[in-house]
Structure formats: C-alpha cells, structure tokens
Amino acid sequence: AGLSESMEGEVRPGHFEGVATVVAKLFAGLLPDRAYFGRKDAQQLRVIQRMVRDLDLGVEVVPCDIVRETDGLAMSSRNVYLSPEQRTAATVLKRALNDTRRRWAEGERDADTLRAAVSRLIDAEPLAELDYVSLADDESLQELEGTAVRPAILSMVVKFGKTRLLDNIELA
C-alpha cells in the first residue's frame, strides 16, 4: 500500500489524492520556495513531502510542530464540537501519547505491545471510541510488526460522539 492508502486513507478513500492535486496546483500557481505543514496530520505531511520529491517541485516542505492546548489536546477546529465532558475526556489522547513516549524511551519496541497499551488507555475512557491506532514506519507509513527498530510514528483517531480527533507522536 502507498502512503495514501493506510490509516486515514482506508477511512477516506481518495482524500489524499485530492489534497495532493490541490496542493500541486497551488504550488504551480504560486511557485513558493517553502511551504509549511503541521505534523498533526502526519500522513498528509508525508504525502505532500513525497509528492514534492517525486515531482521535483523545488519547494522546501517545512514540518511545523503540533500546537497544543494547555491540557495537551492538539488544537483543531473540530475541538469546538466537543461537549465540556467530551473535551475533558479527549485529553486521554495526550496521555496515551505520553505513555507511548515513556515506553519507547524505556526500550519497549514490540509494535503489538505499544498499540495494545494505547488501546487499553483509550478504552478505559468511557466517552472515547478508538477508531484506530497505528504504529508505522516513519517514512513509508507501512504498519510495523514485531520489533520496531527504526523511526516510527504512532497515530490514532478517537471518536467522542460524532467528533473524530487525530493525534500522533514521532518515535526515533
């Protein structure tokens, strides 16, 4: 599977092809030297990086850090759709990412163990419904199996009511 077919690509077929087309047209019209994209949508960032490289567009894609609220929830336009209770519950995403970062720093590299730990934390929050958790190769976004020995990205989408929140952490 290509970069655009796993994770969000499974849920939203054709989405990334559309994003790449729009961004390519934007770059062709504006001819920028640099373009800034957030790390929050890690898959989209990688799709655009690959497109720029493959098409030799001459644009430097600059990844920007995830901006977070004071409680750790990633800033998103979707956050306004959360009820106060869901908003509080949504901080479980950052807790799960912090737990994964700690486990990785302590030497845990088993992909299934890391995904299962995230699932347990999310499942323990009654208002959260885990859509998916992925531990993938940082460059190819291919799901990792067994021992993760290369840079990886842990991504998840969690639903709170009808609102889907996406978050991730890069593990090197």
Short mmCIF file of C-alpha atoms in Angstrom, two decimals:
data_model
loop_
_atom_site.label_atom_id
_atom_site.label_comp_id
_atom_site.label_asym_id
_atom_site.label_seq_id
_atom_site.Cartn_x
_atom_site.Cartn_y
_atom_site.Cartn_z
CA ALA A 1 0.00 0.00 0.00
CA GLY A 2 1.16 3.54 -0.74
CA LEU A 3 1.34 6.46 1.65
CA SER A 4 -2.25 7.48 0.99
CA GLU A 5 -3.88 4.07 1.37
CA SER A 6 -3.38 3.17 5.04
CA MET A 7 -4.71 4.82 8.22
CA GLU A 8 -6.91 7.77 7.15
CA GLY A 9 -6.77 6.60 3.55
CA GLU A 10 -8.74 3.48 4.49
CA VAL A 11 -11.48 5.60 6.09
CA ARG A 12 -11.41 8.37 3.47
CA PRO A 13 -10.56 6.79 0.07
CA GLY A 14 -9.30 9.33 -2.45
CA HIS A 15 -8.85 12.07 0.15
CA PHE A 16 -5.08 12.34 -0.12
CA GLU A 17 -5.10 12.21 -3.90
CA GLY A 18 -7.42 15.23 -3.78
CA VAL A 19 -5.19 17.01 -1.27
CA ALA A 20 -2.10 16.33 -3.39
CA THR A 21 -3.83 17.65 -6.52
CA VAL A 22 -4.93 20.87 -4.81
CA VAL A 23 -1.50 21.43 -3.24
CA ALA A 24 0.31 20.73 -6.54
CA LYS A 25 -1.92 23.28 -8.31
CA LEU A 26 -1.29 25.78 -5.53
CA PHE A 27 2.47 25.28 -5.79
CA ALA A 28 2.34 25.57 -9.62
CA GLY A 29 0.45 28.85 -9.38
CA LEU A 30 2.43 30.44 -6.56
CA LEU A 31 5.90 28.92 -7.11
CA PRO A 32 6.80 29.13 -3.40
CA ASP A 33 10.27 28.46 -2.04
CA ARG A 34 8.84 26.96 1.16
CA ALA A 35 5.52 25.57 2.36
CA TYR A 36 4.66 24.95 6.00
CA PHE A 37 2.58 21.94 7.05
CA GLY A 38 1.70 20.75 10.52
CA ARG A 39 2.84 17.45 11.99
CA LYS A 40 -0.65 16.86 13.44
CA ASP A 41 -1.79 15.31 10.18
CA ALA A 42 1.34 13.22 9.79
CA GLN A 43 0.03 11.21 6.88
CA GLN A 44 -0.90 14.31 4.89
CA LEU A 45 2.54 15.80 5.62
CA ARG A 46 4.27 12.70 4.28
CA VAL A 47 2.06 12.55 1.18
CA ILE A 48 2.96 16.15 0.36
CA GLN A 49 6.66 15.60 1.07
CA ARG A 50 6.67 12.58 -1.25
CA MET A 51 4.77 14.45 -3.98
CA VAL A 52 7.22 17.37 -3.84
CA ARG A 53 10.17 14.97 -4.02
CA ASP A 54 8.71 12.74 -6.74
CA LEU A 55 7.67 15.66 -8.95
CA ASP A 56 10.85 17.64 -8.19
CA LEU A 57 8.79 20.74 -7.44
CA GLY A 58 11.64 22.63 -5.80
CA VAL A 59 9.59 23.53 -2.73
CA GLU A 60 11.01 23.04 0.75
CA VAL A 61 8.28 21.45 2.87
CA VAL A 62 8.78 22.66 6.43
CA PRO A 63 7.13 20.47 9.10
CA CYS A 64 5.62 22.50 11.96
CA ASP A 65 5.17 21.17 15.48
CA ILE A 66 1.74 20.29 16.79
CA VAL A 67 0.24 23.20 18.72
CA ARG A 68 -1.49 22.05 21.88
CA GLU A 69 -3.95 23.48 24.35
CA THR A 70 -2.69 23.89 27.92
CA ASP A 71 -4.17 20.49 28.83
CA GLY A 72 -2.29 18.77 25.98
CA LEU A 73 -5.13 18.37 23.48
CA ALA A 74 -3.94 19.14 19.96
CA MET A 75 -5.51 22.33 18.61
CA SER A 76 -8.09 21.53 15.98
CA SER A 77 -11.14 23.21 14.50
CA ARG A 78 -13.02 20.04 15.49
CA ASN A 79 -12.48 20.68 19.22
CA VAL A 80 -15.40 23.14 19.23
CA TYR A 81 -17.80 20.26 18.52
CA LEU A 82 -16.92 18.54 21.80
CA SER A 83 -19.22 18.89 24.80
CA PRO A 84 -17.47 20.02 28.00
CA GLU A 85 -17.41 16.39 29.19
CA GLN A 86 -16.04 15.14 25.87
CA ARG A 87 -13.45 17.93 25.86
CA THR A 88 -12.16 16.78 29.25
CA ALA A 89 -12.23 13.13 28.16
CA ALA A 90 -10.31 13.96 24.97
CA THR A 91 -7.14 14.62 26.97
CA VAL A 92 -6.79 10.83 27.01
CA LEU A 93 -5.14 11.17 23.59
CA LYS A 94 -2.20 13.10 25.01
CA ARG A 95 -1.96 10.74 27.99
CA ALA A 96 -1.75 7.79 25.58
CA LEU A 97 0.94 9.54 23.52
CA ASN A 98 2.93 10.39 26.66
CA ASP A 99 2.66 6.77 27.83
CA THR A 100 3.92 5.57 24.44
CA ARG A 101 6.83 8.05 24.52
CA ARG A 102 7.75 6.78 28.02
CA ARG A 103 7.55 3.12 26.98
CA TRP A 104 9.67 3.82 23.87
CA ALA A 105 12.28 5.71 25.94
CA GLU A 106 12.42 2.75 28.34
CA GLY A 107 13.22 0.45 25.42
CA GLU A 108 9.84 -1.09 24.51
CA ARG A 109 9.91 -1.85 20.78
CA ASP A 110 7.26 -4.53 20.31
CA ALA A 111 4.73 -2.99 17.93
CA ASP A 112 1.76 -5.01 19.20
CA THR A 113 2.59 -4.19 22.83
CA LEU A 114 2.74 -0.47 22.08
CA ARG A 115 -0.53 -0.48 20.12
CA ALA A 116 -2.24 -2.55 22.83
CA ALA A 117 -1.15 -0.11 25.55
CA VAL A 118 -2.71 2.78 23.63
CA SER A 119 -5.89 0.78 23.07
CA ARG A 120 -6.20 -0.01 26.77
CA LEU A 121 -5.80 3.63 27.78
CA ILE A 122 -8.34 4.85 25.23
CA ASP A 123 -10.80 2.04 26.03
CA ALA A 124 -10.63 2.98 29.72
CA GLU A 125 -12.17 6.37 28.90
CA PRO A 126 -15.96 5.82 28.67
CA LEU A 127 -16.59 8.73 26.29
CA ALA A 128 -13.84 7.68 23.87
CA GLU A 129 -14.23 5.25 20.98
CA LEU A 130 -10.97 4.21 19.34
CA ASP A 131 -11.29 4.29 15.57
CA TYR A 132 -7.74 3.03 15.01
CA VAL A 133 -4.22 3.07 16.39
CA SER A 134 -1.26 2.66 14.06
CA LEU A 135 2.42 2.14 14.69
CA ALA A 136 4.02 2.64 11.30
CA ASP A 137 7.39 3.22 9.71
CA ASP A 138 8.03 6.97 9.88
CA GLU A 139 8.76 7.31 6.16
CA SER A 140 6.73 4.65 4.34
CA LEU A 141 3.80 4.58 6.81
CA GLN A 142 3.76 0.80 6.49
CA GLU A 143 2.37 -0.78 9.65
CA LEU A 144 5.16 -2.23 11.80
CA GLU A 145 5.08 -5.81 13.04
CA GLY A 146 7.35 -7.42 15.59
CA THR A 147 10.21 -5.29 16.85
CA ALA A 148 10.18 -1.65 15.75
CA VAL A 149 13.85 -0.82 15.26
CA ARG A 150 13.55 2.22 13.02
CA PRO A 151 11.96 5.63 13.47
CA ALA A 152 8.22 5.16 13.80
CA ILE A 153 5.06 7.17 14.12
CA LEU A 154 2.24 6.24 16.43
CA SER A 155 -1.06 7.66 15.14
CA MET A 156 -4.57 7.33 16.40
CA VAL A 157 -8.06 8.53 15.69
CA VAL A 158 -10.52 8.59 18.55
CA LYS A 159 -14.20 9.49 18.36
CA PHE A 160 -16.02 11.47 21.01
CA GLY A 161 -19.64 11.35 19.96
CA LYS A 162 -19.57 12.29 16.26
CA THR A 163 -16.25 14.15 16.50
CA ARG A 164 -13.11 12.37 15.23
CA LEU A 165 -9.84 13.57 16.71
CA LEU A 166 -6.49 12.64 15.20
CA ASP A 167 -3.16 12.81 17.03
CA ASN A 168 0.29 11.28 16.76
CA ILE A 169 3.78 11.11 18.11
CA GLU A 170 7.07 10.55 16.29
CA LEU A 171 9.34 7.94 17.87
CA ALA A 172 13.03 7.94 16.98
#
